[in-house]
Amino acid sequence: MRRFVIFCWILAGSVTALTLFQIKQEVLELEHGIKQVHSDILRDQEAIHVLEAEWSYLNHPARIAALAEHHLQLAPIPAERIIGFADLPFPGEPQEEEGKDEPATGPATLVTAPAATLGATNR
Amino acid sequence: MIRRYFVRSQTKPLPPATAAELPSFDLQGGRPVELRLDGTAKQALETGRTRLLVAAVSFALAFSLIGWRLIDLGLMTDRHEPSIARDLSSGGLETGRADIVDRNGIVLATTLPTASLYANPRHVRDPEAAAAQLATVLPQASAAQLGAKLASERSFVWLQRNLTPRQHDAVNRLGIPGLYFQRERRRFYPHGALTPHVVGFTGVDNQGLAGIEQSFDDVLRASVKPLPLSLDIRIQHILSEELARSIDTFSAIGGAGVVMDVTTGEIVAMASLPSYDPAKPAAAAAEARFNRASLGAYEMGSIFKIFTTAMALNEGVVTLRDGYDTRQPIRISRFTIRDFKPKNRWLSIPEIFMYSSNIGTVHMAMDAGTPAQQTFLKRLGLLQPANIELPEVGQPIVPSPWREINTMTISYGYGLAVSPLQVAGAVASLVNGGTAVRPTLLKRDPAKVAKGPRIISEETSETIRRLMRLVVAKGSGRKANAEGYLVGGKTGTADKLAGRRYARNARISSFVAGFPMDKPRYVVFVTIDEPKPTKETHGYATGGWVAAPAVNNIVTRVAPLVGIAPRDNGNAMIEQLLVEINKSAEGRQLASN
């Protein structure tokens, strides 16, 4: 009986030791992995940091302006082309050029008519 | 079990000497022999127990250590984990010096990793050959210099700091023994010459030497969070581009500009030209490094009439219906004060402002008196250095003693030199409803900005806005009339001091404007140093011809960016004023005839 108890203790001890060793190895491996992940993250963060600086450099307003001028057929909107909602004529309201009902001229007259009056008041 | 074994082993083998002496005679008085034996055994037993105790204690200690280690491993594992990477959503990368960004988060200054090349000359076998090879990939250094460094007796010598990635690679390819790289961090300014006067620059060891880099050195070192400035890089670009255009057109020697939010005091753009590259501050001329906007002090000329008029109206010295006879030049001691373009008649206050009459303004200042003028200018912050987060702040040049003649000349902008920053702040305080603004270069939350102390009443502020609008609609500032944005402003042209007298052909031409004048949001100040007249300007190089067009362009380009909707030119705003002027002018002319 006594021997059996001793045997059990020894067995339990060795099993514990083995398991502990096993866990320890796994933990080491995981720690190694996490270290790797952390250094990857750090490297990426640093790369992002550098890229942010480059992004800022590439977004220099003078460069953007030059690119826009070269590639886009857009120009700043002059103030007289923007009018308030209140200044828009009602859809039913008779307009000066009622005879022509080409859709293209409709918006054009809407925009230029108030602009002309704006210019007139300024002089 | 163990104890029994010990007892047995102690009692069984008896010492032979004692056993031989024992049996034959009973000298001990019939006492059993076992007793003596028992005594010896007992002693041995005691020793055994002590040893046992020692062993048990050491085993117990060992087991409790193991137990503690188990708890340690089981419950406190986090302690030994390598927690290197941080979540960056709340701040920036740990670089030893925080970034500086504009109000929209665009990076203005950042710290990037670089490699610096150093050598241990004792490990370099052939210094001359190594130097010759190095010189081919490091164009800044000569082979002779490198050779001298590599041949020295020291064990450490810098060869070149902050190599480009390409140079780094090239040096690695050479494979010269004894050369090493030190990982370093270096400050970079992606926008280069656009913001150096505000952002400043750092030295080779990344200590701030100018601008925000210097004044916030400690903060930048301690923090990882980017420091947001009030600057808007787009507006900054527009301002410096328009300044450069004016300087170029009028062959001027320099210029400065400020764009300020009138309610929060945030400086959204501040430029000083000529500018320089903050990456190479040593190569820049002292003139380029000089911040004209905050450090320079200039006589502003007629722009000061805004302050004189505001003071006279606010103190109740005059009303808009009053006026002065401007036919006679004012003579004081050996000076004569005249008008640039004399009207030779009685002028109402709005006319004096609109036509920029020196004589009328001097009368106004004299009626208000010297103490009132001093107090008013002091409250506007024009008599003390600007309170701004820059180390480069100029001291205003204030006359001492302040005589009557000074009161007169200061009323139209001579004899008191202030920085463009101070003018922008003072005008912002007048047009925003009359409360003092504190200029700042740091981004502010508009909801958290408390209103400053009141300087002029709401009504006076409204009147000043109308008068400034009048100057742009009908007066000397017509070239600043950006369509749809209700610009109001005042021109200023001041002859520069050359030695002890004023130069005839060297002047500083400026324009200060607010827009939109029905509800001002920004103040724009532009000053051009020594513009030369051109054919197009008919020989003029005044504020109205030089700086006003620049302000016009700036407003036209900036307003859509900051979301100001263009409106009807709102001449109703000044119509009333004009009617009043005409009425009172007619009345007075009739009276004087």
XYZ file of C-alpha atoms in Angstrom:
716
model
C 0.000 0.000 0.000
C 2.711 2.372 1.098
C 4.728 1.631 -1.980
C 1.722 2.212 -4.121
C 1.183 5.641 -2.531
C 4.832 6.522 -3.127
C 4.552 5.334 -6.673
C 1.424 7.457 -7.197
C 3.181 10.543 -5.856
C 6.196 9.973 -8.034
C 3.938 9.425 -11.034
C 1.912 12.547 -10.294
C 5.124 14.519 -9.821
C 6.590 13.431 -13.120
C 3.336 14.030 -14.995
C 3.150 17.539 -13.512
C 6.753 18.176 -14.406
C 6.210 17.007 -17.950
C 3.057 19.038 -18.385
C 4.755 22.087 -16.942
C 7.657 21.616 -19.310
C 5.255 21.235 -22.195
C 3.349 24.409 -21.241
C 6.563 26.261 -20.717
C 7.660 25.352 -24.229
C 4.338 26.421 -25.663
C 4.497 29.711 -23.775
C 8.018 30.311 -25.047
C 6.839 29.659 -28.564
C 3.876 31.983 -28.143
C 6.083 34.636 -26.625
C 8.385 34.353 -29.568
C 5.394 34.685 -31.856
C 4.054 37.722 -30.064
C 7.460 39.336 -30.168
C 7.495 38.788 -33.885
C 4.001 40.249 -34.247
C 4.970 43.244 -32.145
C 8.053 43.932 -34.176
C 5.966 43.572 -37.347
C 3.442 46.056 -35.971
C 6.221 48.436 -35.017
C 7.736 48.174 -38.458
C 4.369 48.815 -40.057
C 3.674 51.727 -37.754
C 6.997 53.218 -38.663
C 6.319 52.655 -42.347
C 2.921 54.342 -41.974
C 4.651 57.216 -40.207
C 7.060 57.635 -43.082
C 4.238 57.314 -45.594
C 2.258 59.987 -43.763
C 5.198 62.341 -44.162
C 5.394 61.460 -47.834
C 1.648 61.914 -48.216
C 1.945 65.373 -46.694
C 4.835 66.130 -49.038
C 2.854 64.955 -52.051
C -0.085 67.072 -50.923
C 1.869 70.291 -51.109
C -0.756 72.794 -52.303
C 1.511 74.101 -55.073
C 1.953 70.577 -56.457
C -1.777 69.831 -56.265
C -2.514 73.124 -58.025
C -0.059 72.286 -60.820
C -1.487 68.782 -61.204
C -5.056 70.049 -61.230
C -4.188 72.605 -63.872
C -2.516 69.974 -65.997
C -5.012 67.135 -65.697
C -8.377 68.640 -64.867
C -10.554 70.896 -66.940
C -11.872 72.619 -63.859
C -11.570 76.190 -62.684
C -12.563 77.891 -59.442
C -16.219 78.902 -59.417
C -16.571 82.680 -59.563
C -18.761 84.108 -56.836
C -21.387 85.427 -59.251
C -22.203 81.881 -60.352
C -23.397 81.015 -56.870
C -26.771 82.384 -55.874
C -29.047 81.846 -52.926
C -32.098 79.648 -52.991
C -34.361 82.685 -52.558
C -33.025 84.217 -55.751
C -34.083 81.261 -57.911
C -37.150 81.997 -60.057
C -40.210 79.809 -59.481
C -40.570 76.999 -62.032
C -43.931 78.344 -63.214
C -42.734 81.900 -63.549
C -42.554 83.226 -67.102
C -39.009 83.728 -68.304
C -37.571 86.115 -70.825
C -36.545 83.424 -73.316
C -39.729 81.374 -73.162
C -39.771 80.730 -76.888
C -36.781 78.420 -76.840
C -37.290 75.407 -74.637
C -33.944 73.736 -75.155
C -33.021 72.217 -71.816
C -29.401 73.457 -71.997
C -30.287 77.146 -71.988
C -32.644 76.863 -69.042
C -30.075 76.524 -66.249
C -27.753 78.942 -67.998
C -30.262 81.757 -67.866
C -31.046 80.891 -64.262
C -27.462 81.355 -63.358
C -26.480 84.345 -65.435
C -29.554 86.473 -64.921
C -28.987 87.206 -61.206
C -25.255 87.493 -61.820
C -25.876 90.315 -64.228
C -27.979 92.162 -61.698
C -25.331 91.599 -59.061
C -22.729 93.130 -61.307
C -25.009 96.029 -62.078
C -25.552 96.939 -58.442
C -21.854 96.900 -57.836
C -21.080 99.572 -60.373
C 9.019 4.859 9.305
C 12.209 6.736 8.955
C 12.335 7.308 12.692
C 12.073 3.597 13.389
C 14.905 2.874 11.051
C 17.009 5.444 12.831
C 16.226 3.935 16.211
C 17.075 0.461 15.025
C 20.358 1.439 13.492
C 21.335 3.373 16.601
C 20.505 0.602 19.066
C 21.607 -2.556 17.272
C 25.386 -2.291 16.703
C 26.750 -1.623 20.141
C 30.173 -0.033 20.528
C 32.591 -3.047 21.120
C 34.634 -1.391 23.899
C 31.668 -0.806 26.155
C 30.310 -4.290 25.481
C 33.574 -5.937 26.605
C 33.668 -4.008 29.873
C 30.055 -4.725 30.753
C 29.214 -8.334 31.783
C 31.522 -9.664 34.636
C 30.983 -7.251 37.572
C 28.217 -5.083 38.536
C 30.128 -1.881 39.463
C 27.282 0.328 38.616
C 25.106 -0.689 41.567
C 22.833 -3.089 39.728
C 21.647 -0.451 37.301
C 20.721 -2.014 33.931
C 23.284 -1.663 31.215
C 20.544 -0.683 28.784
C 20.239 2.701 30.528
C 23.724 3.807 29.564
C 23.212 2.437 26.151
C 19.873 4.161 26.022
C 21.617 7.507 26.838
C 23.944 7.165 23.879
C 21.082 6.242 21.619
C 19.102 9.198 22.845
C 21.925 11.575 22.006
C 22.200 10.078 18.553
C 18.469 10.383 18.209
C 18.612 14.078 19.064
C 21.272 14.675 16.412
C 19.148 12.801 13.950
C 16.124 14.906 14.730
C 18.045 18.130 14.311
C 19.325 17.011 10.944
C 15.842 15.965 9.985
C 14.514 19.361 10.941
C 17.138 21.137 8.859
C 16.361 18.950 5.895
C 12.611 19.441 6.305
C 12.941 23.203 6.522
C 15.083 23.357 3.412
C 12.669 21.112 1.531
C 9.726 23.217 2.699
C 11.544 26.336 1.513
C 12.255 24.782 -1.842
C 8.661 23.687 -2.273
C 7.237 27.044 -1.282
C 9.602 28.677 -3.786
C 8.309 26.348 -6.462
C 4.757 27.029 -5.351
C 5.315 30.775 -5.529
C 6.785 30.414 -8.966
C 3.681 28.442 -10.012
C 1.420 31.239 -8.770
C 3.693 33.720 -10.448
C 3.452 31.905 -13.764
C -0.248 31.226 -13.439
C -1.563 34.559 -12.293
C 1.017 37.168 -13.215
C 2.015 36.160 -16.706
C 1.404 39.606 -18.229
C 4.360 41.068 -16.445
C 6.974 39.439 -18.615
C 5.261 39.762 -21.963
C 6.981 42.033 -24.446
C 4.356 44.791 -24.768
C 6.252 46.867 -27.264
C 3.688 47.957 -29.803
C 1.109 50.492 -28.663
C -2.313 51.324 -29.991
C -1.678 54.465 -32.007
C -5.278 55.583 -32.348
C -4.869 57.893 -29.360
C -1.501 59.375 -30.271
C 1.400 59.090 -32.644
C 4.423 56.875 -33.030
C 7.019 57.207 -30.308
C 9.765 59.097 -32.100
C 11.208 61.248 -29.347
C 9.607 64.382 -30.763
C 5.945 64.808 -31.570
C 4.702 65.864 -34.991
C 3.378 69.341 -35.746
C 0.245 69.341 -37.879
C -1.986 72.013 -39.352
C -5.628 72.492 -38.341
C -6.727 69.751 -40.753
C -4.091 67.277 -39.603
C -1.637 67.761 -42.485
C 1.883 67.029 -41.251
C 4.061 70.160 -41.089
C 6.962 68.687 -39.122
C 7.740 65.059 -38.391
C 10.564 62.885 -37.133
C 11.769 60.090 -39.410
C 14.399 57.403 -38.867
C 17.666 57.847 -40.762
C 21.114 56.250 -40.676
C 24.258 58.134 -39.723
C 27.661 56.884 -40.767
C 30.517 56.668 -38.298
C 33.841 54.862 -38.284
C 36.197 53.247 -35.855
C 39.498 54.352 -37.495
C 41.449 51.629 -35.611
C 39.514 48.980 -37.537
C 39.982 50.641 -40.915
C 42.842 48.900 -42.679
C 43.524 51.233 -45.575
C 42.233 54.744 -44.731
C 43.245 56.296 -48.051
C 41.566 53.717 -50.261
C 38.491 53.726 -48.039
C 38.276 57.524 -48.188
C 38.587 57.519 -51.968
C 35.795 54.946 -52.259
C 33.557 56.763 -49.770
C 33.996 60.074 -51.530
C 32.383 58.588 -54.630
C 29.118 57.883 -52.790
C 29.098 60.838 -50.380
C 29.214 63.897 -52.625
C 29.184 66.351 -49.700
C 32.499 65.124 -48.351
C 35.897 65.317 -50.009
C 38.307 62.389 -50.075
C 40.948 64.412 -48.230
C 38.625 65.240 -45.328
C 37.424 61.652 -45.062
C 41.002 60.375 -45.253
C 42.074 62.624 -42.386
C 39.157 61.418 -40.279
C 39.789 57.746 -41.033
C 43.515 58.056 -40.296
C 42.952 59.592 -36.844
C 43.921 57.756 -33.640
C 40.453 57.959 -32.077
C 38.090 55.010 -31.905
C 34.990 56.961 -32.940
C 34.523 59.549 -35.641
C 31.351 60.767 -37.380
C 31.667 60.635 -41.151
C 28.251 61.884 -42.142
C 24.982 62.351 -40.291
C 21.591 61.421 -41.755
C 22.362 59.648 -44.993
C 19.717 59.273 -47.646
C 18.464 55.684 -48.090
C 20.363 55.523 -51.377
C 23.656 56.605 -49.793
C 23.040 54.148 -46.951
C 22.731 51.370 -49.478
C 25.767 52.511 -51.459
C 28.003 52.601 -48.370
C 26.815 49.117 -47.421
C 27.749 47.878 -50.875
C 31.298 49.222 -50.520
C 31.780 46.776 -47.639
C 34.591 48.695 -45.980
C 35.452 47.232 -42.543
C 35.391 49.659 -39.625
C 32.405 51.655 -40.861
C 29.180 51.495 -38.875
C 25.715 52.979 -38.985
C 23.970 54.637 -36.115
C 20.197 54.688 -36.343
C 19.086 58.247 -35.777
C 15.969 60.347 -35.995
C 15.780 63.470 -37.996
C 13.220 66.241 -38.297
C 11.574 66.626 -41.706
C 9.411 69.457 -42.991
C 7.317 68.134 -45.881
C 6.058 71.616 -46.780
C 9.505 73.143 -46.844
C 9.553 76.881 -47.370
C 5.811 77.313 -46.882
C 5.692 77.584 -43.081
C 9.228 77.985 -41.683
C 8.510 81.271 -39.899
C 5.751 79.679 -37.871
C 6.941 76.099 -37.456
C 10.628 76.996 -37.102
C 13.396 74.427 -37.333
C 15.562 72.138 -35.196
C 19.305 71.621 -34.849
C 21.220 68.470 -35.720
C 20.361 66.939 -32.325
C 16.664 67.740 -32.795
C 16.438 70.601 -30.323
C 14.084 73.381 -31.399
C 15.905 76.515 -32.518
C 13.114 78.718 -33.895
C 9.377 79.150 -34.115
C 6.962 76.670 -32.556
C 9.789 74.095 -32.509
C 11.583 76.301 -30.007
C 8.690 77.641 -27.944
C 7.092 74.191 -27.584
C 10.384 72.254 -27.343
C 9.529 70.629 -23.991
C 5.991 69.754 -25.022
C 7.118 68.206 -28.304
C 9.808 66.176 -26.568
C 7.495 64.878 -23.852
C 4.483 64.051 -25.997
C 3.663 61.580 -28.760
C 0.462 63.380 -29.682
C 0.744 65.661 -32.726
C 0.548 69.358 -31.923
C -2.243 70.938 -33.985
C -1.601 74.503 -35.109
C -4.220 77.028 -36.145
C -2.660 77.243 -39.619
C -4.554 76.011 -42.647
C -1.951 74.917 -45.164
C -4.204 75.760 -48.112
C -4.766 79.327 -46.969
C -1.094 79.608 -46.091
C -0.266 78.594 -49.649
C -2.693 81.122 -51.127
C -1.329 83.886 -48.899
C 2.312 83.245 -49.723
C 1.600 82.772 -53.419
C -0.250 86.099 -53.660
C 2.448 87.817 -51.614
C 5.114 86.426 -53.911
C 3.161 87.607 -56.950
C 2.917 91.164 -55.581
C 6.569 91.223 -54.607
C 7.474 90.056 -58.084
C 5.177 92.498 -59.893
C 6.399 95.517 -57.958
C 10.038 94.413 -57.595
C 9.704 94.681 -53.821
C 12.299 93.448 -51.336
C 9.850 91.487 -49.194
C 6.410 91.189 -47.758
C 4.339 89.768 -44.965
C 0.785 88.641 -44.525
C -1.558 87.438 -41.808
C -4.998 85.855 -42.042
C -6.771 85.706 -38.694
C -10.095 84.361 -37.482
C -11.794 87.390 -35.888
C -13.715 85.463 -33.218
C -11.183 82.912 -31.994
C -7.994 84.839 -32.787
C -6.608 81.775 -34.572
C -4.004 82.681 -37.156
C -4.964 80.541 -40.140
C -2.067 81.822 -42.235
C 1.034 83.824 -41.515
C 3.742 84.334 -44.087
C 6.911 86.333 -44.372
C 8.767 86.604 -47.649
C 11.478 85.961 -48.668
C 11.259 82.547 -47.070
C 13.765 79.741 -46.547
C 14.037 75.976 -46.397
C 13.870 74.835 -42.748
C 15.929 71.762 -43.672
C 18.902 74.049 -44.372
C 18.498 77.031 -42.047
C 22.223 77.723 -42.031
C 22.195 78.309 -45.786
C 19.434 80.933 -45.499
C 20.183 84.641 -45.392
C 19.415 86.390 -42.098
C 16.890 88.458 -44.034
C 14.976 85.348 -45.107
C 14.951 83.949 -41.578
C 13.592 87.216 -40.206
C 9.890 86.912 -39.454
C 8.421 90.161 -40.781
C 4.950 89.217 -39.599
C 5.724 88.908 -35.893
C 9.239 90.226 -35.340
C 9.287 93.198 -37.720
C 7.961 96.541 -36.510
C 6.775 98.947 -39.167
C 5.049 102.295 -39.304
C 1.726 101.380 -40.837
C 0.575 104.706 -42.266
C -3.105 105.328 -42.864
C -4.171 101.961 -41.474
C -3.944 103.657 -38.074
C -6.821 105.916 -39.107
C -9.074 102.949 -38.338
C -7.908 103.106 -34.735
C -8.146 106.901 -34.493
C -11.634 106.958 -36.002
C -12.835 104.065 -33.825
C -11.505 105.815 -30.737
C -13.106 109.175 -31.616
C -16.456 107.551 -32.413
C -16.417 105.313 -29.364
C -15.430 108.099 -26.965
C -18.194 110.231 -28.427
C -15.712 112.907 -29.510
C -17.320 112.960 -32.963
C -20.340 111.421 -34.668
C -20.655 110.413 -38.307
C -22.392 113.740 -39.009
C -19.453 115.783 -37.781
C -16.468 116.699 -39.846
C -13.487 118.959 -40.163
C -12.265 121.670 -42.490
C -9.251 120.169 -44.278
C -8.231 123.226 -46.306
C -5.428 124.328 -44.009
C -2.383 122.097 -43.491
C -1.526 121.671 -39.808
C 1.739 123.320 -38.734
C 3.405 122.212 -35.542
C 6.955 123.328 -34.672
C 8.914 122.696 -37.876
C 6.529 120.110 -39.360
C 3.608 120.551 -41.690
C 0.927 117.886 -41.983
C -0.724 117.774 -45.404
C -3.052 115.457 -47.268
C -1.726 113.118 -49.953
C -4.616 114.034 -52.251
C -6.080 117.246 -50.827
C -9.823 117.805 -51.262
C -9.558 121.406 -50.040
C -12.957 121.518 -48.403
C -14.898 120.520 -45.334
C -15.019 116.724 -45.008
C -17.408 114.616 -42.950
C -15.977 111.791 -40.799
C -16.815 109.054 -43.364
C -15.208 111.179 -46.084
C -12.106 111.749 -43.982
C -11.863 107.979 -43.605
C -12.704 107.233 -47.213
C -10.316 109.761 -48.758
C -7.753 109.039 -46.031
C -7.328 112.660 -44.961
C -4.394 113.185 -42.617
C -5.568 116.652 -41.579
C -9.064 115.492 -40.623
C -7.688 112.503 -38.679
C -5.217 114.674 -36.766
C -8.058 117.012 -35.759
C -10.000 113.995 -34.519
C -7.060 112.705 -32.452
C -6.402 116.148 -30.958
C -10.039 116.503 -29.942
C -9.850 113.091 -28.232
C -6.553 113.958 -26.516
C -3.280 112.161 -25.871
C -4.339 110.103 -22.802
C -7.412 108.738 -24.607
C -5.254 107.758 -27.582
C -2.682 106.067 -25.386
C -5.291 104.116 -23.434
C -7.082 103.062 -26.598
C -3.955 101.864 -28.403
C -2.859 100.042 -25.265
C -6.175 98.220 -25.028
C -5.792 97.201 -28.666
C -2.420 95.674 -27.745
C -0.390 98.001 -29.961
C 1.923 99.355 -27.252
C 3.215 96.037 -25.926
C 4.725 93.042 -27.769
C 2.203 90.695 -29.336
C 1.198 87.842 -27.042
C 1.864 84.917 -29.360
C 3.386 81.446 -29.051
C 6.577 82.337 -30.926
C 10.009 83.234 -29.596
C 10.369 85.791 -32.422
C 8.183 88.617 -31.205
C 9.036 92.227 -31.970
C 8.894 95.060 -29.479
C 6.719 97.902 -30.815
C 8.631 101.172 -31.174
C 6.723 103.578 -28.945
C 7.674 107.286 -28.690
C 9.009 108.344 -25.333
C 8.110 110.959 -24.254
C 4.718 110.980 -25.973
C 4.303 114.611 -27.007
C 1.484 116.362 -28.803
C 3.309 115.953 -32.100
C 3.412 112.189 -31.481
C -0.322 112.091 -30.871
C -0.772 113.863 -34.185
C 1.496 111.655 -36.247
C 0.392 108.415 -34.607
C -3.216 109.255 -35.489
C -2.330 108.633 -39.139
C 0.271 105.952 -38.580
C 3.695 107.551 -38.180
C 5.866 107.530 -35.057
C 4.600 104.188 -33.725
C 5.938 101.027 -35.313
C 4.098 97.754 -34.751
C 4.173 94.265 -36.215
C 1.685 93.055 -38.866
C 0.458 90.526 -36.323
C -0.508 93.297 -33.915
C -2.365 95.202 -36.633
C -4.324 92.097 -37.637
C -5.229 91.417 -33.994
C -6.277 95.030 -33.379
C -8.436 95.217 -36.503
C -10.001 91.845 -35.662
C -10.888 93.211 -32.213
C -12.603 96.225 -33.801
C -14.646 94.494 -36.495
C -15.791 91.401 -34.570
C -18.302 93.328 -32.498
C -15.775 95.145 -30.364
C -14.240 92.516 -28.060
C -10.503 91.924 -27.791
C -9.150 88.802 -29.485
C -6.018 87.036 -28.326
C -4.046 85.932 -31.378
C -2.908 82.327 -31.205
C -1.082 79.829 -33.371
C -2.712 76.827 -31.715
C -5.955 75.316 -32.883
C -8.834 76.300 -30.641
C -12.282 74.925 -30.113
C -14.592 77.815 -31.109
C -17.082 76.752 -28.427
C -14.471 77.116 -25.714
C -13.152 80.556 -26.653
C -14.355 83.113 -24.149
C -15.070 86.609 -25.401
C -12.326 89.051 -24.550
C -12.825 92.343 -22.746
C -14.885 94.901 -24.629
C -12.895 97.569 -26.446
C -15.553 99.432 -28.392
C -19.328 99.213 -28.341
C -21.303 96.976 -30.665
C -22.568 100.067 -32.534
C -19.096 101.551 -33.039
C -17.916 98.185 -34.367
C -20.829 98.172 -36.819
C -19.937 101.749 -37.896
C -16.290 100.837 -38.397
C -17.321 97.885 -40.549
C -19.457 100.185 -42.695
C -16.660 102.716 -42.984
C -14.198 100.011 -44.019
C -16.707 98.714 -46.538
C -17.064 102.271 -47.828
C -13.298 102.497 -48.443
C -13.445 99.365 -50.604
C -16.684 100.214 -52.395
C -15.970 103.882 -53.119
C -12.615 104.919 -51.703
C -8.910 104.137 -51.962
C -9.343 100.374 -51.577
C -11.489 99.676 -54.633
C -9.000 97.138 -55.982
C -9.700 94.909 -53.009
C -13.375 94.575 -53.836
C -13.656 90.810 -54.183
C -16.971 90.187 -55.900
C -19.618 88.833 -53.555
C -17.631 88.701 -50.339
C -18.287 92.183 -48.916
C -14.673 93.087 -48.307
C -14.060 96.123 -46.147
C -10.620 97.497 -45.493
C -8.187 100.351 -45.265
C -5.097 101.178 -47.248
C -1.859 102.242 -45.676
C 1.276 103.634 -47.283
C 4.195 104.728 -45.139
C 7.491 106.204 -46.248
C 10.380 104.268 -44.779
C 12.848 105.881 -42.448
C 16.246 106.276 -44.057
C 18.581 107.377 -41.303
C 16.925 110.330 -39.586
C 14.545 111.379 -42.350
C 11.832 109.728 -44.398
C 12.818 108.351 -47.786
C 10.959 109.700 -50.789
C 11.038 106.542 -52.853
C 11.105 103.716 -50.307
C 7.788 102.877 -48.734
C 5.789 100.157 -47.115
C 2.411 99.608 -48.738
C -0.216 97.692 -46.838
C -3.854 96.798 -46.836
C -5.925 95.434 -44.006
C -9.315 93.939 -44.723
C -12.122 92.054 -43.070
C -14.664 89.883 -44.847
C -17.570 89.442 -45.165
C -18.350 92.778 -43.572
C -21.937 92.026 -42.569
C -20.656 89.275 -40.291
C -16.856 89.260 -40.355
C -15.045 85.949 -40.144
C -11.512 86.749 -41.194
C -9.116 89.641 -41.193
C -6.483 89.707 -43.942
C -3.430 91.880 -43.630
C -0.898 92.251 -46.428
C 2.175 94.459 -46.418
C 4.730 94.849 -49.211
C 8.161 96.262 -48.460
C 9.564 98.801 -50.949
C 7.330 98.219 -53.972
C 8.401 100.090 -57.101
C 5.716 101.727 -59.259
C 4.976 100.074 -62.605
C 3.476 101.351 -65.837
C 0.192 99.635 -65.055
C -0.140 101.491 -61.757
C 0.509 104.899 -63.352
C 3.498 105.543 -61.145
C 1.778 104.675 -57.895
C 3.041 102.143 -55.388
C 0.556 102.858 -52.619
C -1.357 100.350 -50.535
C -4.390 100.727 -52.768
C -2.411 99.790 -55.879
C -0.013 97.200 -54.440
C -1.562 95.393 -51.499
C -5.284 95.777 -52.230
C -5.221 93.586 -55.400
C -3.389 90.906 -53.433
C -6.087 91.011 -50.749
C -8.724 90.773 -53.457
C -7.123 87.590 -54.834
C -6.671 86.130 -51.379
C -10.305 86.709 -50.416
C -11.586 85.387 -53.747
C -9.590 82.188 -53.324
C -9.999 81.699 -49.570
C -13.711 82.391 -49.164
C -14.940 79.290 -51.074
C -12.439 77.134 -49.140
C -13.743 78.219 -45.751
C -17.357 77.947 -46.838
C -18.417 81.561 -47.048
C -21.347 81.846 -49.434
C -21.080 84.819 -51.759
C -23.852 87.323 -51.278
C -25.368 90.334 -52.866
C -22.779 93.060 -52.728
C -24.901 94.554 -49.981
C -24.386 98.134 -50.837
C -27.486 98.709 -48.731
C -24.968 98.472 -45.944
C -23.247 101.663 -47.052
C -26.077 103.280 -49.009
C -27.438 104.728 -45.780
C -23.991 105.986 -44.889
C -23.538 107.646 -48.280
C -26.837 109.427 -48.082
C -25.848 110.778 -44.692
C -22.467 111.911 -45.966
C -23.928 113.720 -48.917
C -26.552 115.397 -46.761
C -24.136 116.629 -44.140
C -21.528 117.588 -46.738
C -24.031 119.648 -48.689
C -25.290 121.284 -45.526
C -21.795 122.212 -44.420
C -20.721 123.447 -47.800
C -23.752 125.670 -47.983
C -23.009 126.907 -44.508
C -19.375 127.651 -45.245
C -20.099 129.416 -48.506
